[in-house]
């Protein structure tokens, strides 16, 4: 009887993992890269001016994002979702934080991002998602989905590449998508 309970518990846990990320874009599962599941992806938009990036992120994320499950955090300086760092004359132009609630199991993940200008006038966004719940060793691809879903919706022309996590060995930073 105890063996049957253990087998049932294992099957239930595996079923939960399979359903943990609602496809598409769940194909980059991470298991403990950041001592918890995480994913960092860089997006480059050659035709998005740095001055247009922050308002576009606010418009997209402020309305709940593409799936209606995103919500901005208040930043260190009291701004809603994104802070302007251009006045400090440093390498980043904007920095922000947004939360994503997963559709399945209703977990909340945290996404931090920086926005930097490209030399050609375009914009680069580096976005990092981490499972907020402790003990999330494997994420079934949810952290990749968190950043890809939000930032791929900003424009039709972009490239993306994994920086670390997302189930990819850090020495294997391959370009993923070119639109």
mmCIF file of C-alpha atoms in Angstrom:
data_model
loop_
_atom_site.group_PDB
_atom_site.id
_atom_site.type_symbol
_atom_site.label_atom_id
_atom_site.label_comp_id
_atom_site.label_asym_id
_atom_site.label_seq_id
_atom_site.Cartn_x
_atom_site.Cartn_y
_atom_site.Cartn_z
ATOM 1 C CA UNK A 1 0.000 0.000 0.000
ATOM 2 C CA UNK A 2 2.808 2.440 0.876
ATOM 3 C CA UNK A 3 4.525 1.638 -2.415
ATOM 4 C CA UNK A 4 1.323 2.501 -4.280
ATOM 5 C CA UNK A 5 1.085 5.855 -2.472
ATOM 6 C CA UNK A 6 4.697 6.664 -3.350
ATOM 7 C CA UNK A 7 4.160 5.754 -7.017
ATOM 8 C CA UNK A 8 1.000 7.872 -7.139
ATOM 9 C CA UNK A 9 2.834 10.831 -5.545
ATOM 10 C CA UNK A 10 5.660 10.575 -8.094
ATOM 11 C CA UNK A 11 3.200 10.414 -10.990
ATOM 12 C CA UNK A 12 1.266 13.406 -9.636
ATOM 13 C CA UNK A 13 4.496 15.411 -9.280
ATOM 14 C CA UNK A 14 5.541 14.555 -12.845
ATOM 15 C CA UNK A 15 2.109 15.517 -14.160
ATOM 16 C CA UNK A 16 2.377 18.882 -12.393
ATOM 17 C CA UNK A 17 5.783 19.511 -13.989
ATOM 18 C CA UNK A 18 4.464 18.651 -17.435
ATOM 19 C CA UNK A 19 1.634 21.167 -17.001
ATOM 20 C CA UNK A 20 3.751 23.793 -15.227
ATOM 21 C CA UNK A 21 4.228 25.927 -18.344
ATOM 22 C CA UNK A 22 1.399 26.654 -20.751
ATOM 23 C CA UNK A 23 2.848 26.355 -24.316
ATOM 24 C CA UNK A 24 4.108 27.811 -26.584
ATOM 25 C CA UNK A 25 7.664 28.921 -25.688
ATOM 26 C CA UNK A 26 8.151 26.364 -22.894
ATOM 27 C CA UNK A 27 11.005 24.631 -24.695
ATOM 28 C CA UNK A 28 13.870 26.063 -22.599
ATOM 29 C CA UNK A 29 13.428 24.459 -19.142
ATOM 30 C CA UNK A 30 15.975 25.344 -16.477
ATOM 31 C CA UNK A 31 16.948 23.239 -13.483
ATOM 32 C CA UNK A 32 18.739 25.181 -10.781
ATOM 33 C CA UNK A 33 21.128 27.417 -12.729
ATOM 34 C CA UNK A 34 20.624 30.166 -10.123
ATOM 35 C CA UNK A 35 20.156 27.751 -7.187
ATOM 36 C CA UNK A 36 16.556 28.037 -8.326
ATOM 37 C CA UNK A 37 15.186 27.982 -11.869
ATOM 38 C CA UNK A 38 16.077 31.107 -13.875
ATOM 39 C CA UNK A 39 16.633 32.476 -17.368
ATOM 40 C CA UNK A 40 18.388 35.550 -18.820
ATOM 41 C CA UNK A 41 17.798 36.520 -22.446
ATOM 42 C CA UNK A 42 19.068 39.456 -24.514
ATOM 43 C CA UNK A 43 16.783 41.008 -27.130
ATOM 44 C CA UNK A 44 18.044 43.383 -29.806
ATOM 45 C CA UNK A 45 15.691 45.648 -31.733
ATOM 46 C CA UNK A 46 17.622 47.399 -34.528
ATOM 47 C CA UNK A 47 14.689 49.677 -35.405
ATOM 48 C CA UNK A 48 13.489 50.605 -31.892
ATOM 49 C CA UNK A 49 14.883 53.923 -30.681
ATOM 50 C CA UNK A 50 15.959 54.016 -27.042
ATOM 51 C CA UNK A 51 13.543 56.905 -26.415
ATOM 52 C CA UNK A 52 10.636 54.741 -27.625
ATOM 53 C CA UNK A 53 11.615 51.607 -25.680
ATOM 54 C CA UNK A 54 10.485 52.586 -22.165
ATOM 55 C CA UNK A 55 7.038 53.901 -23.210
ATOM 56 C CA UNK A 56 6.503 50.750 -25.276
ATOM 57 C CA UNK A 57 7.456 48.484 -22.351
ATOM 58 C CA UNK A 58 5.128 50.450 -20.040
ATOM 59 C CA UNK A 59 2.276 50.260 -22.564
ATOM 60 C CA UNK A 60 2.761 46.532 -23.154
ATOM 61 C CA UNK A 61 3.374 45.454 -19.548
ATOM 62 C CA UNK A 62 1.060 47.991 -17.932
ATOM 63 C CA UNK A 63 -1.964 46.455 -19.579
ATOM 64 C CA UNK A 64 -1.068 43.017 -18.230
ATOM 65 C CA UNK A 65 1.163 42.073 -21.146
ATOM 66 C CA UNK A 66 0.301 39.702 -23.982
ATOM 67 C CA UNK A 67 -1.390 37.160 -21.697
ATOM 68 C CA UNK A 68 -2.862 39.582 -19.127
ATOM 69 C CA UNK A 69 -0.742 38.106 -16.294
ATOM 70 C CA UNK A 70 2.066 40.705 -15.978
ATOM 71 C CA UNK A 71 2.134 43.427 -13.312
ATOM 72 C CA UNK A 72 4.805 46.078 -12.760
ATOM 73 C CA UNK A 73 6.618 46.440 -9.464
ATOM 74 C CA UNK A 74 7.455 49.797 -7.896
ATOM 75 C CA UNK A 75 11.128 50.558 -8.479
ATOM 76 C CA UNK A 76 13.680 51.832 -5.966
ATOM 77 C CA UNK A 77 13.018 55.464 -6.891
ATOM 78 C CA UNK A 78 9.242 55.044 -6.636
ATOM 79 C CA UNK A 79 8.538 54.781 -10.364
ATOM 80 C CA UNK A 80 5.967 52.363 -11.718
ATOM 81 C CA UNK A 81 7.786 49.488 -13.412
ATOM 82 C CA UNK A 82 10.691 51.263 -15.028
ATOM 83 C CA UNK A 83 13.209 53.906 -13.949
ATOM 84 C CA UNK A 84 15.053 56.359 -16.172
ATOM 85 C CA UNK A 85 18.833 56.206 -15.605
ATOM 86 C CA UNK A 86 19.885 58.430 -18.523
ATOM 87 C CA UNK A 87 20.482 61.393 -16.200
ATOM 88 C CA UNK A 88 23.301 59.465 -14.477
ATOM 89 C CA UNK A 89 25.296 59.092 -17.708
ATOM 90 C CA UNK A 90 25.963 55.368 -17.144
ATOM 91 C CA UNK A 91 25.835 52.407 -19.526
ATOM 92 C CA UNK A 92 22.108 51.675 -19.062
ATOM 93 C CA UNK A 93 19.235 53.947 -20.006
ATOM 94 C CA UNK A 94 16.374 52.268 -18.135
ATOM 95 C CA UNK A 95 15.949 49.588 -15.494
ATOM 96 C CA UNK A 96 12.752 47.899 -14.412
ATOM 97 C CA UNK A 97 10.935 45.055 -12.761
ATOM 98 C CA UNK A 98 7.724 43.265 -13.595
ATOM 99 C CA UNK A 99 6.026 40.195 -12.177
ATOM 100 C CA UNK A 100 4.417 37.397 -14.129
ATOM 101 C CA UNK A 101 1.815 35.092 -12.671
ATOM 102 C CA UNK A 102 1.838 31.701 -14.319
ATOM 103 C CA UNK A 103 -1.402 30.521 -15.853
ATOM 104 C CA UNK A 104 -0.892 26.990 -14.544
ATOM 105 C CA UNK A 105 -0.470 26.599 -10.767
ATOM 106 C CA UNK A 106 -0.620 30.435 -10.342
ATOM 107 C CA UNK A 107 3.027 30.939 -9.312
ATOM 108 C CA UNK A 108 4.555 34.418 -9.439
ATOM 109 C CA UNK A 109 7.946 34.956 -11.060
ATOM 110 C CA UNK A 110 10.079 38.106 -10.985
ATOM 111 C CA UNK A 111 11.528 39.663 -14.145
ATOM 112 C CA UNK A 112 14.281 42.278 -13.899
ATOM 113 C CA UNK A 113 15.433 44.070 -17.034
ATOM 114 C CA UNK A 114 17.791 46.758 -18.310
ATOM 115 C CA UNK A 115 17.456 48.755 -21.503
ATOM 116 C CA UNK A 116 20.602 49.968 -23.269
ATOM 117 C CA UNK A 117 21.174 51.791 -26.551
ATOM 118 C CA UNK A 118 22.840 50.032 -29.460
ATOM 119 C CA UNK A 119 25.540 51.900 -31.368
ATOM 120 C CA UNK A 120 23.387 51.854 -34.509
ATOM 121 C CA UNK A 121 20.510 53.614 -32.751
ATOM 122 C CA UNK A 122 18.551 50.504 -31.870
ATOM 123 C CA UNK A 123 17.829 49.072 -28.419
ATOM 124 C CA UNK A 124 19.052 46.093 -26.416
ATOM 125 C CA UNK A 125 17.026 44.677 -23.522
ATOM 126 C CA UNK A 126 18.525 42.157 -21.126
ATOM 127 C CA UNK A 127 15.770 40.416 -19.178
ATOM 128 C CA UNK A 128 16.203 38.015 -16.261
ATOM 129 C CA UNK A 129 13.402 35.876 -14.823
ATOM 130 C CA UNK A 130 13.614 33.810 -11.657
ATOM 131 C CA UNK A 131 11.016 31.575 -10.068
ATOM 132 C CA UNK A 132 9.892 33.412 -6.967
ATOM 133 C CA UNK A 133 8.886 30.332 -5.033
ATOM 134 C CA UNK A 134 11.763 28.731 -3.132
ATOM 135 C CA UNK A 135 12.606 25.215 -4.185
ATOM 136 C CA UNK A 136 11.704 25.679 -7.844
ATOM 137 C CA UNK A 137 14.564 23.529 -9.061
ATOM 138 C CA UNK A 138 13.059 22.958 -12.525
ATOM 139 C CA UNK A 139 10.668 25.395 -14.184
ATOM 140 C CA UNK A 140 9.385 23.424 -17.227
ATOM 141 C CA UNK A 141 10.463 26.403 -19.379
ATOM 142 C CA UNK A 142 8.354 29.027 -17.565
ATOM 143 C CA UNK A 143 11.153 31.560 -16.955
ATOM 144 C CA UNK A 144 12.108 31.590 -20.636
ATOM 145 C CA UNK A 145 8.448 31.996 -21.543
ATOM 146 C CA UNK A 146 8.112 34.907 -19.081
ATOM 147 C CA UNK A 147 10.762 37.011 -20.797
ATOM 148 C CA UNK A 148 10.174 35.842 -24.367
ATOM 149 C CA UNK A 149 6.426 36.419 -24.331
ATOM 150 C CA UNK A 150 6.715 39.977 -23.011
ATOM 151 C CA UNK A 151 9.742 41.250 -24.907
ATOM 152 C CA UNK A 152 9.054 39.531 -28.239
ATOM 153 C CA UNK A 153 5.780 41.463 -28.349
ATOM 154 C CA UNK A 154 7.576 44.836 -28.457
ATOM 155 C CA UNK A 155 8.356 44.786 -32.140
ATOM 156 C CA UNK A 156 8.379 42.761 -35.325
ATOM 157 C CA UNK A 157 12.134 42.924 -35.942
ATOM 158 C CA UNK A 158 14.336 41.539 -33.184
ATOM 159 C CA UNK A 159 16.910 38.905 -32.396
ATOM 160 C CA UNK A 160 17.243 37.091 -29.097
ATOM 161 C CA UNK A 161 19.948 35.048 -27.440
ATOM 162 C CA UNK A 162 20.196 33.219 -24.147
ATOM 163 C CA UNK A 163 22.759 34.729 -21.801
ATOM 164 C CA UNK A 164 22.495 32.062 -19.079
ATOM 165 C CA UNK A 165 20.015 29.729 -17.452
ATOM 166 C CA UNK A 166 17.095 28.652 -19.611
ATOM 167 C CA UNK A 167 18.512 25.133 -19.556
ATOM 168 C CA UNK A 168 21.496 26.153 -21.674
ATOM 169 C CA UNK A 169 25.121 25.725 -20.688
ATOM 170 C CA UNK A 170 26.566 29.266 -20.231
ATOM 171 C CA UNK A 171 29.378 28.499 -22.685
ATOM 172 C CA UNK A 172 26.790 27.717 -25.359
ATOM 173 C CA UNK A 173 25.132 31.102 -25.910
ATOM 174 C CA UNK A 174 23.333 30.464 -29.191
ATOM 175 C CA UNK A 175 21.112 32.891 -31.021
ATOM 176 C CA UNK A 176 17.571 31.544 -30.822
ATOM 177 C CA UNK A 177 15.325 33.618 -33.003
ATOM 178 C CA UNK A 178 15.592 36.086 -35.805
ATOM 179 C CA UNK A 179 12.394 37.758 -36.887
#
